[in-house]
Amino acid sequence: MDKSKIHPTLHVGSPNIGNRERFLRYVDEMFDRRWLTNRGTLVLEFEKRLAEYIGTKHCITTCNGTKGLEIAARALDLTGEVILPSFTFVATAHALQWQGIKPVFCDIDRDTYCIDPTQIERHITPETTGIVGVHLFSRPCDTQALQSIADKYGLKLLFDAAHAFGCSHHGQMIGNFGDCEVFSFHATKFFNSFEGGAIATNNDELAEKIRLMQDFGFREMDEVVHLGTNGKMTEVCAAMGLTNMDEIDSCRETNKRNYCAYKEGLAHIPGIKLIEYAPNELSNWHYAVVEVGDEYPLSRDELMIKLHEQNILARRYFWPGCHQMEPYKSAMEKVTVNLPTTKKVANRVLGLPMGNSITGDDIQRILLEMSI
Ligand SMILES: Cc1ncc(COP(=O)(O)O)c(C=O)c1O
């Protein structure tokens, strides 16, 4: 029997969709203007609202987060080697490798799952030009420690903030740290523009370079003054972004309600530990990621299979770590890789369904399946 008929399929990153009428109004106006891309009215308005929201001087949209990372890396003149965590979505590493920069994988902090600042210095060589921190599962990196290391060695500091739109750290919105920060507005993220991304910075010169780079280096209609690519966001994506901007607070509240429901239910299941968010900071509460410990009767993979059989599509984010994926795995065959915390965490974590379409009843159903 088709199980999806009994229970709907539950996904980890089910898209948050704002007010449809408002979105369609934006799209109607866009058609009336006959302006579909090339930094139109909606993209410019979206960038203005993004910068206001996160409190940065600049926020430049891109067609997706990966392209944003690639452009940011180039604009920061990253070359040679760049240190980053292996425990991240593979796009963080690919964005560097794609342009001939060698990703050097560093271990993570046991509590936050973000890059461990105490492990970074041992990876620094004369070839190192930068550090990429990833605010994983909406939880910020130790930005101060990373900035101190970057300053000490004259390195650039870039943050992959794909998971952390709408979050704060030390009372300041994510987007304001390092040289620049890159968001992803992919459909699975807390805040989406179908596909999309943005680079936030308070550095005027860097912002100007990024703006040029994401539009083939065009300054004026016929004037190309820089090497560039096509990293532009379309108008329809900006329309979705603008629509969803009006829903940020309600999405946050729904996510928090869902997270709290998981937390309450999981407290009664020995061996399952849900990630924690700092109570005194703003979070988007978008990730219900658990660690499956030794006291739980099933391994993480056994639990995942059990949930999948019930159409609960929990994900092993981000197993097995980038260093175990190609092309990095083969490139590192002759090197001893020592990332014990990455290995341990990657083998234990499971992302549970989240997003605004997940209801309290869905969560009770998931909890029931997990309670054995
Ligand atoms: C940590 C991280 N970095 C980068 C990306 C890439 O973003 P995009 O899909 O918008 O290219 C993602 C997810 O998609 C991600 O999870």
mmCIF file of C-alpha atoms and ligand atoms in Angstrom:
data_model
loop_
_atom_site.group_PDB
_atom_site.id
_atom_site.type_symbol
_atom_site.label_atom_id
_atom_site.label_comp_id
_atom_site.label_asym_id
_atom_site.label_seq_id
_atom_site.Cartn_x
_atom_site.Cartn_y
_atom_site.Cartn_z
ATOM 1 C CA MET A 1 0.000 0.000 0.000
ATOM 2 C CA ASP A 2 1.162 3.526 -0.728
ATOM 3 C CA LYS A 3 2.096 4.859 2.727
ATOM 4 C CA SER A 4 1.956 8.480 1.591
ATOM 5 C CA LYS A 5 -1.837 7.969 1.410
ATOM 6 C CA ILE A 6 -1.940 7.179 5.128
ATOM 7 C CA HIS A 7 0.639 9.718 6.269
ATOM 8 C CA PRO A 8 1.907 12.672 4.266
ATOM 9 C CA THR A 9 5.645 12.721 3.622
ATOM 10 C CA LEU A 10 7.451 14.989 6.084
ATOM 11 C CA HIS A 11 10.611 16.745 4.916
ATOM 12 C CA VAL A 12 13.502 18.368 6.763
ATOM 13 C CA GLY A 13 13.396 21.627 4.819
ATOM 14 C CA SER A 14 9.805 21.958 3.714
ATOM 15 C CA PRO A 15 9.588 25.445 2.127
ATOM 16 C CA ASN A 16 8.139 28.399 4.023
ATOM 17 C CA ILE A 17 5.734 30.131 1.642
ATOM 18 C CA GLY A 18 4.477 33.634 2.377
ATOM 19 C CA ASN A 19 1.264 35.340 1.300
ATOM 20 C CA ARG A 20 0.421 34.123 -2.227
ATOM 21 C CA GLU A 21 -1.708 37.143 -3.184
ATOM 22 C CA ARG A 22 1.106 39.511 -2.272
ATOM 23 C CA PHE A 23 3.596 37.445 -4.261
ATOM 24 C CA LEU A 24 1.307 37.395 -7.302
ATOM 25 C CA ARG A 25 0.845 41.167 -7.071
ATOM 26 C CA TYR A 26 4.621 41.623 -7.191
ATOM 27 C CA VAL A 27 4.782 39.292 -10.206
ATOM 28 C CA ASP A 28 1.942 41.121 -12.004
ATOM 29 C CA GLU A 29 3.737 44.436 -11.530
ATOM 30 C CA MET A 30 6.941 42.836 -12.760
ATOM 31 C CA PHE A 31 5.224 41.704 -15.990
ATOM 32 C CA ASP A 32 3.726 45.178 -16.414
ATOM 33 C CA ARG A 33 7.208 46.651 -16.229
ATOM 34 C CA ARG A 34 8.573 43.954 -18.580
ATOM 35 C CA TRP A 35 11.695 43.836 -16.501
ATOM 36 C CA LEU A 36 12.580 40.280 -15.461
ATOM 37 C CA THR A 37 16.217 40.495 -14.421
ATOM 38 C CA ASN A 38 19.320 42.757 -14.525
ATOM 39 C CA ARG A 39 18.950 44.478 -11.169
ATOM 40 C CA GLY A 40 15.346 45.626 -11.573
ATOM 41 C CA THR A 41 12.989 47.390 -9.174
ATOM 42 C CA LEU A 42 12.316 44.303 -7.047
ATOM 43 C CA VAL A 43 15.960 43.282 -6.639
ATOM 44 C CA LEU A 44 16.900 46.833 -5.630
ATOM 45 C CA GLU A 45 14.039 47.018 -3.132
ATOM 46 C CA PHE A 46 14.882 43.567 -1.774
ATOM 47 C CA GLU A 47 18.552 44.523 -1.262
ATOM 48 C CA LYS A 48 17.523 47.709 0.555
ATOM 49 C CA ARG A 49 15.175 45.838 2.865
ATOM 50 C CA LEU A 50 17.732 43.108 3.538
ATOM 51 C CA ALA A 51 20.414 45.625 4.492
ATOM 52 C CA GLU A 52 17.960 47.451 6.771
ATOM 53 C CA TYR A 53 16.879 44.207 8.380
ATOM 54 C CA ILE A 54 20.349 42.934 9.229
ATOM 55 C CA GLY A 55 21.797 46.391 9.815
ATOM 56 C CA THR A 56 24.652 46.247 7.315
ATOM 57 C CA LYS A 57 25.714 48.994 4.936
ATOM 58 C CA HIS A 58 25.438 46.626 1.972
ATOM 59 C CA CYS A 59 23.609 43.435 1.106
ATOM 60 C CA ILE A 60 24.081 42.322 -2.502
ATOM 61 C CA THR A 61 21.790 39.602 -3.805
ATOM 62 C CA THR A 62 23.014 36.638 -5.853
ATOM 63 C CA CYS A 63 21.354 33.830 -7.837
ATOM 64 C CA ASN A 64 22.158 31.349 -5.044
ATOM 65 C CA GLY A 65 24.340 30.969 -1.975
ATOM 66 C CA THR A 66 27.034 28.933 -3.726
ATOM 67 C CA LYS A 67 27.601 31.643 -6.332
ATOM 68 C CA GLY A 68 27.626 34.125 -3.451
ATOM 69 C CA LEU A 69 30.427 32.173 -1.766
ATOM 70 C CA GLU A 70 32.398 31.987 -5.014
ATOM 71 C CA ILE A 71 32.066 35.720 -5.624
ATOM 72 C CA ALA A 72 32.899 36.561 -2.007
ATOM 73 C CA ALA A 73 36.005 34.358 -2.103
ATOM 74 C CA ARG A 74 37.201 36.085 -5.283
ATOM 75 C CA ALA A 75 36.364 39.555 -4.048
ATOM 76 C CA LEU A 76 38.430 38.839 -0.940
ATOM 77 C CA ASP A 77 41.327 37.669 -3.141
ATOM 78 C CA LEU A 78 41.405 34.245 -1.552
ATOM 79 C CA THR A 79 44.010 32.023 -3.185
ATOM 80 C CA GLY A 80 46.244 29.109 -2.164
ATOM 81 C CA GLU A 81 44.732 27.474 0.916
ATOM 82 C CA VAL A 82 41.655 28.368 2.931
ATOM 83 C CA ILE A 83 40.718 26.777 6.249
ATOM 84 C CA LEU A 84 37.111 25.677 6.767
ATOM 85 C CA PRO A 85 35.191 22.982 8.624
ATOM 86 C CA SER A 86 34.603 19.630 6.931
ATOM 87 C CA PHE A 87 31.259 19.375 8.707
ATOM 88 C CA THR A 88 29.198 21.568 6.395
ATOM 89 C CA PHE A 89 27.193 21.291 3.199
ATOM 90 C CA VAL A 90 29.601 20.451 0.384
ATOM 91 C CA ALA A 91 28.927 23.817 -1.346
ATOM 92 C CA THR A 92 31.198 25.563 1.188
ATOM 93 C CA ALA A 93 34.174 23.503 -0.007
ATOM 94 C CA HIS A 94 33.147 23.366 -3.677
ATOM 95 C CA ALA A 95 32.867 27.161 -3.882
ATOM 96 C CA LEU A 96 36.597 27.325 -3.083
ATOM 97 C CA GLN A 97 37.813 24.305 -5.042
ATOM 98 C CA TRP A 98 35.821 25.449 -8.123
ATOM 99 C CA GLN A 99 38.185 28.375 -8.436
ATOM 100 C CA GLY A 100 41.403 26.545 -7.681
ATOM 101 C CA ILE A 101 41.601 27.319 -3.966
ATOM 102 C CA LYS A 102 42.542 24.352 -1.771
ATOM 103 C CA PRO A 103 40.068 23.735 1.059
ATOM 104 C CA VAL A 104 41.926 22.729 4.236
ATOM 105 C CA PHE A 105 39.544 20.938 6.575
ATOM 106 C CA CYS A 106 39.535 21.753 10.259
ATOM 107 C CA ASP A 107 37.748 20.011 13.133
ATOM 108 C CA ILE A 108 34.641 21.358 14.852
ATOM 109 C CA ASP A 109 33.646 22.343 18.346
ATOM 110 C CA ARG A 110 31.816 19.532 20.174
ATOM 111 C CA ASP A 111 29.033 21.816 21.440
ATOM 112 C CA THR A 112 28.280 24.175 18.547
ATOM 113 C CA TYR A 113 29.396 21.931 15.618
ATOM 114 C CA CYS A 114 31.059 25.057 14.190
ATOM 115 C CA ILE A 115 34.759 25.320 13.301
ATOM 116 C CA ASP A 116 36.913 24.899 16.428
ATOM 117 C CA PRO A 117 39.105 28.021 16.783
ATOM 118 C CA THR A 118 41.632 26.109 18.909
ATOM 119 C CA GLN A 119 42.347 23.794 15.944
ATOM 120 C CA ILE A 120 42.876 26.452 13.282
ATOM 121 C CA GLU A 121 46.438 27.625 13.869
ATOM 122 C CA ARG A 122 47.930 24.193 13.247
ATOM 123 C CA HIS A 123 46.537 24.320 9.684
ATOM 124 C CA ILE A 124 48.043 27.722 8.817
ATOM 125 C CA THR A 125 50.856 27.600 6.251
ATOM 126 C CA PRO A 126 52.534 30.277 4.089
ATOM 127 C CA GLU A 127 49.843 29.444 1.472
ATOM 128 C CA THR A 128 46.896 30.232 3.754
ATOM 129 C CA THR A 129 44.924 33.321 2.760
ATOM 130 C CA GLY A 130 41.689 32.970 4.670
ATOM 131 C CA ILE A 131 39.272 31.248 7.003
ATOM 132 C CA VAL A 132 35.667 30.355 6.211
ATOM 133 C CA GLY A 133 33.470 29.857 9.283
ATOM 134 C CA VAL A 134 30.043 28.249 8.864
ATOM 135 C CA HIS A 135 27.222 29.186 11.264
ATOM 136 C CA LEU A 136 25.890 25.656 11.210
ATOM 137 C CA PHE A 137 22.247 24.880 11.973
ATOM 138 C CA SER A 138 21.591 28.550 12.853
ATOM 139 C CA ARG A 139 24.209 28.550 15.628
ATOM 140 C CA PRO A 140 26.906 31.192 15.219
ATOM 141 C CA CYS A 141 30.629 30.468 15.139
ATOM 142 C CA ASP A 142 32.917 31.892 17.801
ATOM 143 C CA THR A 143 33.309 35.017 15.672
ATOM 144 C CA GLN A 144 35.581 36.834 18.125
ATOM 145 C CA ALA A 145 38.112 34.005 18.343
ATOM 146 C CA LEU A 146 38.106 33.624 14.550
ATOM 147 C CA GLN A 147 38.581 37.366 14.025
ATOM 148 C CA SER A 148 41.553 37.371 16.457
ATOM 149 C CA ILE A 149 43.239 34.543 14.526
ATOM 150 C CA ALA A 150 42.525 36.246 11.181
ATOM 151 C CA ASP A 151 43.985 39.536 12.491
ATOM 152 C CA LYS A 152 47.046 37.815 13.984
ATOM 153 C CA TYR A 153 47.961 36.117 10.683
ATOM 154 C CA GLY A 154 46.638 38.739 8.254
ATOM 155 C CA LEU A 155 43.971 36.394 6.888
ATOM 156 C CA LYS A 156 40.587 37.214 5.383
ATOM 157 C CA LEU A 157 37.538 36.038 7.301
ATOM 158 C CA LEU A 158 34.422 34.952 5.424
ATOM 159 C CA PHE A 159 31.304 33.435 6.961
ATOM 160 C CA ASP A 160 29.000 30.976 5.270
ATOM 161 C CA ALA A 161 25.758 32.164 6.886
ATOM 162 C CA ALA A 162 23.503 29.958 4.727
ATOM 163 C CA HIS A 163 21.681 28.698 7.838
ATOM 164 C CA ALA A 164 21.703 31.826 9.927
ATOM 165 C CA PHE A 165 19.504 34.455 8.314
ATOM 166 C CA GLY A 166 17.527 36.253 11.011
ATOM 167 C CA CYS A 167 19.865 35.189 13.840
ATOM 168 C CA SER A 168 21.889 37.357 16.193
ATOM 169 C CA HIS A 169 25.205 36.844 17.941
ATOM 170 C CA HIS A 170 26.341 38.939 20.907
ATOM 171 C CA GLY A 171 23.254 41.045 20.203
ATOM 172 C CA GLN A 172 24.286 41.832 16.634
ATOM 173 C CA MET A 173 22.615 40.399 13.539
ATOM 174 C CA ILE A 174 24.496 37.788 11.527
ATOM 175 C CA GLY A 175 25.734 39.582 8.411
ATOM 176 C CA ASN A 176 27.915 41.991 10.379
ATOM 177 C CA PHE A 177 30.839 39.671 11.146
ATOM 178 C CA GLY A 178 34.168 39.066 9.409
ATOM 179 C CA ASP A 179 34.952 40.707 6.058
ATOM 180 C CA CYS A 180 31.600 39.585 4.693
ATOM 181 C CA GLU A 181 28.915 36.964 5.219
ATOM 182 C CA VAL A 182 27.014 34.937 2.641
ATOM 183 C CA PHE A 183 23.379 33.865 3.023
ATOM 184 C CA SER A 184 21.501 31.222 1.064
ATOM 185 C CA PHE A 185 17.842 31.807 0.278
ATOM 186 C CA HIS A 186 17.343 28.310 -1.104
ATOM 187 C CA ALA A 187 13.812 26.887 -0.800
ATOM 188 C CA THR A 188 14.812 24.687 2.144
ATOM 189 C CA LYS A 189 16.153 27.571 4.201
ATOM 190 C CA PHE A 190 14.350 29.523 6.928
ATOM 191 C CA PHE A 191 13.954 32.403 4.519
ATOM 192 C CA ASN A 192 13.752 31.696 0.793
ATOM 193 C CA SER A 193 13.538 33.410 -2.574
ATOM 194 C CA PHE A 194 13.023 30.047 -4.384
ATOM 195 C CA GLU A 195 16.772 30.027 -5.113
ATOM 196 C CA GLY A 196 18.934 32.944 -4.083
ATOM 197 C CA GLY A 197 21.566 34.323 -1.831
ATOM 198 C CA ALA A 198 23.134 37.536 -0.614
ATOM 199 C CA ILE A 199 26.503 38.867 0.494
ATOM 200 C CA ALA A 200 26.412 41.246 3.454
ATOM 201 C CA THR A 201 29.271 43.577 4.318
ATOM 202 C CA ASN A 202 30.033 46.903 5.943
ATOM 203 C CA ASN A 203 33.043 47.465 3.681
ATOM 204 C CA ASP A 204 32.199 49.961 0.866
ATOM 205 C CA GLU A 205 35.124 48.994 -1.357
ATOM 206 C CA LEU A 206 34.420 45.285 -1.044
ATOM 207 C CA ALA A 207 30.713 45.854 -1.742
ATOM 208 C CA GLU A 208 31.521 47.755 -4.928
ATOM 209 C CA LYS A 209 33.779 44.916 -6.099
ATOM 210 C CA ILE A 210 31.100 42.301 -5.331
ATOM 211 C CA ARG A 211 28.440 44.316 -7.180
ATOM 212 C CA LEU A 212 30.638 44.467 -10.262
ATOM 213 C CA MET A 213 31.627 40.806 -10.055
ATOM 214 C CA GLN A 214 28.051 39.496 -9.892
ATOM 215 C CA ASP A 215 27.095 41.394 -13.064
ATOM 216 C CA PHE A 216 29.958 40.575 -15.499
ATOM 217 C CA GLY A 217 31.950 43.566 -14.239
ATOM 218 C CA PHE A 218 29.509 46.103 -15.755
ATOM 219 C CA ARG A 219 29.617 49.594 -14.254
ATOM 220 C CA GLU A 220 27.536 51.291 -16.914
ATOM 221 C CA MET A 221 25.551 49.862 -19.807
ATOM 222 C CA ASP A 222 28.563 49.402 -22.093
ATOM 223 C CA GLU A 223 31.373 49.768 -19.623
ATOM 224 C CA VAL A 224 33.035 46.658 -18.186
ATOM 225 C CA VAL A 225 35.602 47.553 -15.546
ATOM 226 C CA HIS A 226 36.197 44.249 -13.798
ATOM 227 C CA LEU A 227 36.297 40.492 -14.305
ATOM 228 C CA GLY A 228 32.860 39.182 -13.443
ATOM 229 C CA THR A 229 30.340 36.406 -13.756
ATOM 230 C CA ASN A 230 26.576 36.080 -13.926
ATOM 231 C CA GLY A 231 25.549 35.891 -10.279
ATOM 232 C CA LYS A 232 22.433 38.039 -10.558
ATOM 233 C CA MET A 233 19.166 37.391 -8.772
ATOM 234 C CA THR A 234 16.050 37.485 -10.979
ATOM 235 C CA GLU A 235 13.048 39.720 -10.313
ATOM 236 C CA VAL A 236 10.733 36.796 -9.615
ATOM 237 C CA CYS A 237 13.121 35.528 -6.934
ATOM 238 C CA ALA A 238 13.264 38.997 -5.395
ATOM 239 C CA ALA A 239 9.430 39.021 -5.420
ATOM 240 C CA MET A 240 9.448 35.813 -3.380
ATOM 241 C CA GLY A 241 12.092 37.258 -1.054
ATOM 242 C CA LEU A 242 10.080 40.456 -0.523
ATOM 243 C CA THR A 243 6.926 38.417 0.126
ATOM 244 C CA ASN A 244 8.695 36.248 2.669
ATOM 245 C CA MET A 245 10.267 39.247 4.408
ATOM 246 C CA ASP A 246 6.822 40.117 5.724
ATOM 247 C CA GLU A 247 6.529 36.670 7.281
ATOM 248 C CA ILE A 248 9.881 36.449 9.049
ATOM 249 C CA ASP A 249 8.500 36.909 12.549
ATOM 250 C CA SER A 250 5.605 34.506 12.124
ATOM 251 C CA CYS A 251 7.931 31.885 10.548
ATOM 252 C CA ARG A 252 10.289 32.317 13.482
ATOM 253 C CA GLU A 253 7.428 31.826 15.957
ATOM 254 C CA THR A 254 6.166 28.685 14.193
ATOM 255 C CA ASN A 255 9.667 27.235 14.105
ATOM 256 C CA LYS A 256 10.141 28.014 17.793
ATOM 257 C CA ARG A 257 6.822 26.350 18.636
ATOM 258 C CA ASN A 258 7.885 23.250 16.672
ATOM 259 C CA TYR A 259 11.351 23.210 18.213
ATOM 260 C CA CYS A 260 9.818 23.434 21.717
ATOM 261 C CA ALA A 261 7.404 20.584 20.930
ATOM 262 C CA TYR A 262 10.355 18.423 19.855
ATOM 263 C CA LYS A 263 12.299 19.445 22.939
ATOM 264 C CA GLU A 264 9.503 18.558 25.314
ATOM 265 C CA GLY A 265 8.847 15.190 23.661
ATOM 266 C CA LEU A 266 12.487 14.226 23.205
ATOM 267 C CA ALA A 267 13.242 14.927 26.883
ATOM 268 C CA HIS A 268 11.478 11.588 27.581
ATOM 269 C CA ILE A 269 13.564 9.581 25.115
ATOM 270 C CA PRO A 270 16.906 8.490 26.598
ATOM 271 C CA GLY A 271 19.878 8.682 24.238
ATOM 272 C CA ILE A 272 18.438 11.411 21.998
ATOM 273 C CA LYS A 273 19.812 14.928 22.435
ATOM 274 C CA LEU A 274 18.386 17.927 20.586
ATOM 275 C CA ILE A 275 20.687 20.852 19.729
ATOM 276 C CA GLU A 276 20.230 23.935 21.938
ATOM 277 C CA TYR A 277 19.869 27.567 20.883
ATOM 278 C CA ALA A 278 21.207 30.438 23.022
ATOM 279 C CA PRO A 279 18.183 31.763 24.962
ATOM 280 C CA ASN A 280 19.398 35.379 24.948
ATOM 281 C CA GLU A 281 19.907 35.643 21.158
ATOM 282 C CA LEU A 282 17.562 35.920 18.204
ATOM 283 C CA SER A 283 17.342 32.598 16.359
ATOM 284 C CA ASN A 284 15.407 31.349 13.360
ATOM 285 C CA TRP A 285 14.890 28.005 15.186
ATOM 286 C CA HIS A 286 15.009 26.289 11.803
ATOM 287 C CA TYR A 287 16.868 23.093 12.678
ATOM 288 C CA ALA A 288 15.679 20.260 14.895
ATOM 289 C CA VAL A 289 18.904 18.288 14.759
ATOM 290 C CA VAL A 290 19.401 15.452 17.223
ATOM 291 C CA GLU A 291 22.383 13.382 18.293
ATOM 292 C CA VAL A 292 21.674 9.695 18.640
ATOM 293 C CA GLY A 293 23.732 8.447 21.588
ATOM 294 C CA ASP A 294 24.794 5.025 22.895
ATOM 295 C CA GLU A 295 21.834 4.706 25.286
ATOM 296 C CA TYR A 296 19.383 4.748 22.394
ATOM 297 C CA PRO A 297 18.483 1.197 21.269
ATOM 298 C CA LEU A 298 19.042 1.977 17.569
ATOM 299 C CA SER A 299 22.017 3.434 15.739
ATOM 300 C CA ARG A 300 21.501 6.753 13.966
ATOM 301 C CA ASP A 301 21.229 4.967 10.616
ATOM 302 C CA GLU A 302 18.753 2.408 11.945
ATOM 303 C CA LEU A 303 16.598 5.212 13.314
ATOM 304 C CA MET A 304 16.760 7.043 9.990
ATOM 305 C CA ILE A 305 15.632 3.927 8.087
ATOM 306 C CA LYS A 306 12.786 3.383 10.561
ATOM 307 C CA LEU A 307 11.601 6.963 10.082
ATOM 308 C CA HIS A 308 11.929 6.781 6.297
ATOM 309 C CA GLU A 309 9.711 3.691 6.297
ATOM 310 C CA GLN A 310 7.028 5.924 7.791
ATOM 311 C CA ASN A 311 7.581 8.714 5.221
ATOM 312 C CA ILE A 312 9.447 10.814 7.766
ATOM 313 C CA LEU A 313 12.429 11.888 5.691
ATOM 314 C CA ALA A 314 14.978 12.685 8.408
ATOM 315 C CA ARG A 315 18.396 13.563 6.953
ATOM 316 C CA ARG A 316 21.973 12.748 8.016
ATOM 317 C CA TYR A 317 23.118 16.351 7.671
ATOM 318 C CA PHE A 318 26.141 16.561 7.017
ATOM 319 C CA TRP A 319 27.382 13.000 6.906
ATOM 320 C CA PRO A 320 30.112 11.932 6.205
ATOM 321 C CA GLY A 321 31.828 15.357 6.124
ATOM 322 C CA CYS A 322 33.280 17.061 3.038
ATOM 323 C CA HIS A 323 36.695 15.414 3.462
ATOM 324 C CA GLN A 324 34.994 12.077 2.777
ATOM 325 C CA MET A 325 33.447 13.323 -0.470
ATOM 326 C CA GLU A 326 34.973 13.732 -3.915
ATOM 327 C CA PRO A 327 37.202 15.300 -5.046
ATOM 328 C CA TYR A 328 38.555 15.860 -1.527
ATOM 329 C CA LYS A 329 38.568 12.206 -0.481
ATOM 330 C CA SER A 330 40.866 11.128 -3.316
ATOM 331 C CA ALA A 331 43.049 14.224 -2.996
ATOM 332 C CA MET A 332 43.618 13.439 0.666
ATOM 333 C CA GLU A 333 44.265 9.712 0.302
ATOM 334 C CA LYS A 334 47.943 9.974 1.239
ATOM 335 C CA VAL A 335 47.428 12.474 4.046
ATOM 336 C CA THR A 336 46.492 11.592 7.623
ATOM 337 C CA VAL A 337 43.236 13.352 8.339
ATOM 338 C CA ASN A 338 42.565 13.833 12.002
ATOM 339 C CA LEU A 339 39.084 15.225 12.536
ATOM 340 C CA PRO A 340 37.800 13.155 15.491
ATOM 341 C CA THR A 341 34.938 15.450 16.503
ATOM 342 C CA THR A 342 33.725 15.785 12.928
ATOM 343 C CA LYS A 343 33.723 11.993 12.611
ATOM 344 C CA LYS A 344 31.870 11.492 15.877
ATOM 345 C CA VAL A 345 29.231 14.173 15.233
ATOM 346 C CA ALA A 346 28.727 13.223 11.559
ATOM 347 C CA ASN A 347 28.030 9.630 12.624
ATOM 348 C CA ARG A 348 25.446 10.628 15.221
ATOM 349 C CA VAL A 349 23.369 13.555 13.981
ATOM 350 C CA LEU A 350 19.992 13.412 12.323
ATOM 351 C CA GLY A 351 17.939 16.369 11.090
ATOM 352 C CA LEU A 352 14.225 15.998 11.844
ATOM 353 C CA PRO A 353 11.432 17.538 9.735
ATOM 354 C CA MET A 354 11.056 21.284 10.244
ATOM 355 C CA GLY A 355 9.549 24.243 8.457
ATOM 356 C CA ASN A 356 6.247 26.041 8.769
ATOM 357 C CA SER A 357 4.204 23.271 7.145
ATOM 358 C CA ILE A 358 5.105 20.855 9.975
ATOM 359 C CA THR A 359 2.299 20.745 12.526
ATOM 360 C CA GLY A 360 2.153 19.805 16.191
ATOM 361 C CA ASP A 361 0.420 16.547 15.176
ATOM 362 C CA ASP A 362 3.245 15.759 12.733
ATOM 363 C CA ILE A 363 5.737 16.178 15.550
ATOM 364 C CA GLN A 364 3.733 13.894 17.852
ATOM 365 C CA ARG A 365 3.745 11.303 15.064
ATOM 366 C CA ILE A 366 7.535 11.611 14.709
ATOM 367 C CA LEU A 367 8.046 11.408 18.478
ATOM 368 C CA LEU A 368 5.910 8.286 18.641
ATOM 369 C CA GLU A 369 8.072 6.607 16.003
ATOM 370 C CA MET A 370 11.209 7.585 17.899
ATOM 371 C CA SER A 371 9.991 6.323 21.295
ATOM 372 C CA ILE A 372 10.981 2.695 21.499
HETATM 373 C C1 LIG B 1 26.052 25.523 4.809
HETATM 374 C C2 LIG B 1 25.621 25.777 3.402
HETATM 375 N N1 LIG B 1 26.408 26.505 2.602
HETATM 376 C C3 LIG B 1 26.067 26.778 1.326
HETATM 377 C C4 LIG B 1 24.885 26.324 0.791
HETATM 378 C C5 LIG B 1 24.597 26.609 -0.651
HETATM 379 O O1 LIG B 1 23.528 27.456 -0.832
HETATM 380 P P1 LIG B 1 22.685 27.409 -2.203
HETATM 381 O O2 LIG B 1 21.907 26.153 -2.229
HETATM 382 O O3 LIG B 1 21.813 28.637 -2.090
HETATM 383 O O4 LIG B 1 23.646 27.511 -3.319
HETATM 384 C C6 LIG B 1 24.020 25.549 1.599
HETATM 385 C C7 LIG B 1 22.729 25.004 1.161
HETATM 386 O O5 LIG B 1 22.141 24.950 0.230
HETATM 387 C C8 LIG B 1 24.400 25.266 2.932
HETATM 388 O O6 LIG B 1 23.626 24.505 3.716
#
